[in-house]
CSV table of C-alpha atoms in Angstrom, one decimal:
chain,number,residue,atom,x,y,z
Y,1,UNK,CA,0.0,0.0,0.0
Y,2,UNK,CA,2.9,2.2,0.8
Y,3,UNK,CA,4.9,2.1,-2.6
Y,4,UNK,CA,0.9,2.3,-4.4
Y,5,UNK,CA,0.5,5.7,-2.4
Y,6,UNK,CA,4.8,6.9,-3.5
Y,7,UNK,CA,3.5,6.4,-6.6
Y,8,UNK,CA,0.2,8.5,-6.3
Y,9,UNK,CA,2.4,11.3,-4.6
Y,10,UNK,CA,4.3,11.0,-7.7
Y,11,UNK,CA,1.7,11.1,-10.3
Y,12,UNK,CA,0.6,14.6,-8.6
Y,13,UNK,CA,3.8,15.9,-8.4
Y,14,UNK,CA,4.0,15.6,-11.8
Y,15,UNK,CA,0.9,17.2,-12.6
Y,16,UNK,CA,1.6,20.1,-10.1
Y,17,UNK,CA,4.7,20.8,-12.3
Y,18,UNK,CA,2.5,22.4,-14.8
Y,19,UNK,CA,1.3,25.3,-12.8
Y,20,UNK,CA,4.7,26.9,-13.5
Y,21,UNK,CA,3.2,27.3,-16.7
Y,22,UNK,CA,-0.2,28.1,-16.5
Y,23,UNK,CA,1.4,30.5,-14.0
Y,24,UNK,CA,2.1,33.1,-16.8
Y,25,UNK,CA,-1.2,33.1,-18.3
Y,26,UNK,CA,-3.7,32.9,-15.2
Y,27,UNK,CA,-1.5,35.8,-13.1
Y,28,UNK,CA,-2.5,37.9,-15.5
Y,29,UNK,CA,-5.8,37.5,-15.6
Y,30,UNK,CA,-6.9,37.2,-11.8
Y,31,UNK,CA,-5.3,39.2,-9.4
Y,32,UNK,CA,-5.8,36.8,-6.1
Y,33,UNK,CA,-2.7,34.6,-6.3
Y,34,UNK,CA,-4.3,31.9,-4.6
Y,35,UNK,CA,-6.9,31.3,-7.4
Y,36,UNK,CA,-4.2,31.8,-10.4
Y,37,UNK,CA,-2.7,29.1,-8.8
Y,38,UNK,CA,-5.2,26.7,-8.7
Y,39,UNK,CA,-6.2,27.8,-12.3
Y,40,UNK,CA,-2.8,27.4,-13.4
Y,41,UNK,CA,-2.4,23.4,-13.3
Y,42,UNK,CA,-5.1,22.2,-15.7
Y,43,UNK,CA,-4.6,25.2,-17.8
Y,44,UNK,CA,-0.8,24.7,-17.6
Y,45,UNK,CA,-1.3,20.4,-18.7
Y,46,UNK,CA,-3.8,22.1,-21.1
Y,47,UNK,CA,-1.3,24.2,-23.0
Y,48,UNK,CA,2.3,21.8,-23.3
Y,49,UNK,CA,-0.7,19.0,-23.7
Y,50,UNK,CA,-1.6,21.3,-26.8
Y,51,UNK,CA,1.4,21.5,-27.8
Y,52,UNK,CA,2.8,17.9,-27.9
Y,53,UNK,CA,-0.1,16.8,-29.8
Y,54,UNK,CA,0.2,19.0,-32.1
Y,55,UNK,CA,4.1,17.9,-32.6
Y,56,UNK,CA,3.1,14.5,-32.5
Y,57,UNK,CA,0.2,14.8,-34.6
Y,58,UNK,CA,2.4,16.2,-37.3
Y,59,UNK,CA,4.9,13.4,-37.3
Y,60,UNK,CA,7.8,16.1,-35.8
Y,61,UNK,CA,7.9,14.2,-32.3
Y,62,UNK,CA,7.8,10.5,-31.2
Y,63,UNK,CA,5.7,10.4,-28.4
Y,64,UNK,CA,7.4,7.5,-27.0
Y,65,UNK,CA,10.9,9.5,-26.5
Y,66,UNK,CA,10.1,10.1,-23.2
Y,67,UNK,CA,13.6,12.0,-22.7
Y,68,UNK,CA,13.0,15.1,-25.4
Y,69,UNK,CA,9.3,15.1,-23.2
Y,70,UNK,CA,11.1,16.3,-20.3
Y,71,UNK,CA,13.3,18.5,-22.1
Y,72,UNK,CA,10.7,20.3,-23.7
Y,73,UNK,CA,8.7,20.1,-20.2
Y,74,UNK,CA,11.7,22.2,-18.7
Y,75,UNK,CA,11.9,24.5,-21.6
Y,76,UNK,CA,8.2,25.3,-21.2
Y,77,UNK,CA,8.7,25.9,-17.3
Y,78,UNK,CA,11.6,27.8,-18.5
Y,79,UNK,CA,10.3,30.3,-20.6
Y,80,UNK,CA,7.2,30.6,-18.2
Y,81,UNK,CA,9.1,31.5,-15.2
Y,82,UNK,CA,11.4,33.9,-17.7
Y,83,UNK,CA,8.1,35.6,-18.4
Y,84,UNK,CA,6.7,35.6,-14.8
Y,85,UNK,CA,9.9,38.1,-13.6
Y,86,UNK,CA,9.1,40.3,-16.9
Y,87,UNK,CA,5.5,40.5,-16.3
Y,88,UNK,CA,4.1,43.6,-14.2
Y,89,UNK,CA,0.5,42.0,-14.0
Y,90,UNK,CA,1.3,39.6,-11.1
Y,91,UNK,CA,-0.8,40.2,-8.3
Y,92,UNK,CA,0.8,41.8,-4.9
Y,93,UNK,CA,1.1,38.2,-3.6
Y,94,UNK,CA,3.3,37.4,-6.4
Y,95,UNK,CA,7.0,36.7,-6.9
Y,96,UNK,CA,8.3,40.0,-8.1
Y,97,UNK,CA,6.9,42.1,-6.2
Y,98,UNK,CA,8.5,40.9,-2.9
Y,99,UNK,CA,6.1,38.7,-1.3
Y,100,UNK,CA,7.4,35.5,-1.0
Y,101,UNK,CA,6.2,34.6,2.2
Y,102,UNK,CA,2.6,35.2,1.4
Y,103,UNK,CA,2.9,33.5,-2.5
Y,104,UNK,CA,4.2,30.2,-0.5
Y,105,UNK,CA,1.8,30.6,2.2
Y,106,UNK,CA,-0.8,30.5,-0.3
Y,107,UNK,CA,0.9,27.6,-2.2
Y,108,UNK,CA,0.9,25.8,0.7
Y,109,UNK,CA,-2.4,26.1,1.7
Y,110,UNK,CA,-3.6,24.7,-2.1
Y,111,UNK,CA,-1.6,22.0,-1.9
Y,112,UNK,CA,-2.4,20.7,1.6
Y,113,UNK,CA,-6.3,21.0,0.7
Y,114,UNK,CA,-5.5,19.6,-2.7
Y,115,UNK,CA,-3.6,16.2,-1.9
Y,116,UNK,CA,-5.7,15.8,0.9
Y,117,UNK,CA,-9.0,15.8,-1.4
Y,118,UNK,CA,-6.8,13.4,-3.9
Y,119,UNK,CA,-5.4,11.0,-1.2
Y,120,UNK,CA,-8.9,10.5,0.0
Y,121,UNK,CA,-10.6,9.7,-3.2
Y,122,UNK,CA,-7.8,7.0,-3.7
Y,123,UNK,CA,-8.4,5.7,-0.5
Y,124,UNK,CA,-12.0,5.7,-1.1
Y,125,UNK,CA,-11.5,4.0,-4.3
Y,126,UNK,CA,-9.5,1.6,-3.2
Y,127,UNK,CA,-11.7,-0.6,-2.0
Y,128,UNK,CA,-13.1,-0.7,-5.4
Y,129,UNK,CA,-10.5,-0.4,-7.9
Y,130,UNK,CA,-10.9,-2.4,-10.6
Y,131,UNK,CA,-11.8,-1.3,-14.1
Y,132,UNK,CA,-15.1,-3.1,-15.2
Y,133,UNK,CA,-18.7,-1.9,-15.2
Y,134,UNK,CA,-19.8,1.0,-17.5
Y,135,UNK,CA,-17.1,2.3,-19.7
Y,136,UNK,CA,-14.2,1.8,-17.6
Y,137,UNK,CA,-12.7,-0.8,-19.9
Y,138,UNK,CA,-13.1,1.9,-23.0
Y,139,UNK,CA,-11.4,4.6,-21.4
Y,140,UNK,CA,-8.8,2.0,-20.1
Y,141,UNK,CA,-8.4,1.0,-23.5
Y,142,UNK,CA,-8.0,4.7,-24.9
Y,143,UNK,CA,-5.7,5.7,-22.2
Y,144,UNK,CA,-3.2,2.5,-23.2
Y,145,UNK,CA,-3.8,3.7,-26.7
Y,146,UNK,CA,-2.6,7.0,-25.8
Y,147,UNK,CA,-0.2,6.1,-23.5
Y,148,UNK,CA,1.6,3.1,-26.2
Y,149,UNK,CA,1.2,5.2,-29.9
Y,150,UNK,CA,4.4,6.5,-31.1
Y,151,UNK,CA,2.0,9.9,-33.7
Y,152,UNK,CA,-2.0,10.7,-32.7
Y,153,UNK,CA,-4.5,9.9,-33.6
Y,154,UNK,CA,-3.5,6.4,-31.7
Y,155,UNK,CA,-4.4,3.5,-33.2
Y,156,UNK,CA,-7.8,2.2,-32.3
Y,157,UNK,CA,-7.8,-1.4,-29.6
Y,158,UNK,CA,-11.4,-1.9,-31.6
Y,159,UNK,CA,-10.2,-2.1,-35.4
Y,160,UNK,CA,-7.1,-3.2,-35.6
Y,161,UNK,CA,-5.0,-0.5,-38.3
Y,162,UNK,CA,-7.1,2.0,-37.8
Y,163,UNK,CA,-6.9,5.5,-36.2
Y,164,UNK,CA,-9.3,6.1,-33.4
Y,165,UNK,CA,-11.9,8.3,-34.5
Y,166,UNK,CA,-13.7,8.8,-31.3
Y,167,UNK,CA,-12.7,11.6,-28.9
Y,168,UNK,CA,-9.3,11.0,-27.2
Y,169,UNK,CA,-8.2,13.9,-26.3
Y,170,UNK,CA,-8.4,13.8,-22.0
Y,171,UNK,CA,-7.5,10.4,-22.3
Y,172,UNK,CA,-3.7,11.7,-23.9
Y,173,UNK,CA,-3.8,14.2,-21.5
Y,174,UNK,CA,-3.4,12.0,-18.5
Y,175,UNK,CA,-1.6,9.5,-20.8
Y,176,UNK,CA,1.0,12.2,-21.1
Y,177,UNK,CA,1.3,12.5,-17.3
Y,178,UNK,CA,2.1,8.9,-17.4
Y,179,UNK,CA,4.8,8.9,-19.8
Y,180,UNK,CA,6.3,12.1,-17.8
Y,181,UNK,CA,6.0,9.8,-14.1
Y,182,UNK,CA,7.1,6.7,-15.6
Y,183,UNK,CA,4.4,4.8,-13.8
Y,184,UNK,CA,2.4,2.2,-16.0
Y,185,UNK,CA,-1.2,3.1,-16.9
Y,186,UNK,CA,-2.6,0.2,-14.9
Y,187,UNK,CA,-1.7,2.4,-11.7
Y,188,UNK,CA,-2.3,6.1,-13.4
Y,189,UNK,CA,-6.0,5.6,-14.4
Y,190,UNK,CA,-6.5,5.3,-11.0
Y,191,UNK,CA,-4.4,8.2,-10.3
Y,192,UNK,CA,-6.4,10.4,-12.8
Y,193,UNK,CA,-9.7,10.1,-11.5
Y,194,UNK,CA,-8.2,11.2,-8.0
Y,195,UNK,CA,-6.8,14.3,-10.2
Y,196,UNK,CA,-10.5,15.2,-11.9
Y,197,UNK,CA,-12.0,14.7,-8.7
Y,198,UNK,CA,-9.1,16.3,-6.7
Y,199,UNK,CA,-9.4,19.5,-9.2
Y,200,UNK,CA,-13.3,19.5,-9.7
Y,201,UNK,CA,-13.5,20.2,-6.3
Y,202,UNK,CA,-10.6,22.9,-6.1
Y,203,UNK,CA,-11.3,24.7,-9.4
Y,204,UNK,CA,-15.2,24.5,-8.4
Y,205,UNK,CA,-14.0,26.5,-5.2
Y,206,UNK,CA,-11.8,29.0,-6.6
Y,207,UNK,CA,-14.6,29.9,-9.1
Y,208,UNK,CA,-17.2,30.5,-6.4
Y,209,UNK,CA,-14.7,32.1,-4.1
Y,210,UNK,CA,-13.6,34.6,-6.8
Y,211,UNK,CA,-17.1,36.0,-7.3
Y,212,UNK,CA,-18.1,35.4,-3.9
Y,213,UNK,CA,-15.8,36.1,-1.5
Y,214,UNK,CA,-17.3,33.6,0.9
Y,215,UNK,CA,-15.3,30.4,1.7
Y,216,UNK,CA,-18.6,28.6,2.8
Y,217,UNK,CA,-20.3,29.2,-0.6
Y,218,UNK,CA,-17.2,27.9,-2.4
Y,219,UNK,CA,-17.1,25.3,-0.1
Y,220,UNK,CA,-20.3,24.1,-0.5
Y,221,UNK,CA,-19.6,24.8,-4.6
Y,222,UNK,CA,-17.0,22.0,-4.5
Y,223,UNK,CA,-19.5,19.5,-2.7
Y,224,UNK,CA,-22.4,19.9,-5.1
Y,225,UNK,CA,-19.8,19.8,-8.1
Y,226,UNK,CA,-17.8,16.8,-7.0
Y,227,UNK,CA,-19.1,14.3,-5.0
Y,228,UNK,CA,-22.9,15.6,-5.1
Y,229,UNK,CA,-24.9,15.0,-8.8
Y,230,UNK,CA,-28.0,15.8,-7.3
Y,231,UNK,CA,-29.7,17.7,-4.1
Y,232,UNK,CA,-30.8,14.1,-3.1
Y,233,UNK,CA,-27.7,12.4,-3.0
Y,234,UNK,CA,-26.3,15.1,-1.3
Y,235,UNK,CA,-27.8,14.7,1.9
Y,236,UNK,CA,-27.3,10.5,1.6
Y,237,UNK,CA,-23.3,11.4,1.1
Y,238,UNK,CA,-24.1,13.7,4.3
């Protein structure tokens, strides 16, 4: 259980690598640092997800050379942070304008309610983690697809030689967060639907906080969103 949840802390690190990027779009944009932040992950996997396809798609880049992944990982956290000290957008919380101690404050504060949310949806899961029932073992199948193709689209588990022509796209995203851990898909499916749960509840309260100002409301925001579909099975989850 120990090495299953190294491997889970893993998997988010990974993902929380890409809020270096999103960083220099979302900072300018909303002026509470706290909220760019939280914005800036998915955007961030969003936009060097983009961008690899596109490569890929084009047959410039293998997708399987997981080495030039990396490289161009760092080069896009590169020219991010390069245009983070150039910008004069960030918001008072942010890195150039001196305060440190309150950016990593409220770094530290997203994180801790982040992994927390994640950890316990794995936990939860675990005692039900295999993929069968509904269209588990389709997305499974998409996500190797993604995970194994050398150019997109990947080729299809259902007809053999062809290109999937069904929609792929969030499957490659996590896919691409495999290849960047190095942790086989049979653990990172798992992994990913702690991440949309973990970030349907954080984005869900950042949205509602932001108009809002009221933590309960944006509390109550990630409840409905994530782990409530309806009124009714709200109150049976309470």
């Amino acid at each position: 259980m120990l090495y299953e949840y190294s491997m889970a802390i893993l998997f988010y690190a990974v993902f929380s690598v890409f809020a270096f990027i999103g960083l220099a779009f979302t900072s300018r944009w909303i002026s509470n640092f706290k909220i760019a932040y939280i914005s800036a992950k998915p955007l961030g996997l969003l936009i060097f997800g983009y961008f690899i396809w596109l490569l890929s798609s084009l047959h410039l880049f293998n997708f399987q050379n997981t080495a030039l992944l990396w490289i161009f990982l760092a080069a896009g956290i590169g020219a991010s942070l390069w245009s983070l000290s150039k910008s004069r957008s960030l918001p008072s919380a942010g890195w150039r304008t001196g305060g440190w101690r309150a950016a990593w404050k409220n770094i530290l504060w997203v994180e801790t309610s982040w992994i927390i949310i994640y950890l316990a949806y794995l936990w939860i899961r675990s005692y039900n983690v295999e993929i069968h029932g509904t269209e588990r073992f389709m997305d499974m199948a998409f996500f190797n697809a993604s995970a194994l193709t050398n150019y997109f689209p990947p080729i299809d588990p259902w007809r053999a030689g062809e290109p999937i022509n069904y929609y792929y796209y969030g499957h490659y995203l996590f896919a691409l967060l495999s290849k960047l851990s190095g942790i086989t898909t049979n653990f990172t499916y798992t992994f990913t639907l702690g991440i949309i749960f973990s970030s349907a509840v954080m984005l869900s309260w950042a949205f509602v906080r932001r108009f809002t100002k009221s933590n309960i409301f944006a509390a109550l925001a990630g409840f409905f969103t994530a782990i409530s579909g309806t009124v009714a099975y709200a109150f049976g989850v309470l």
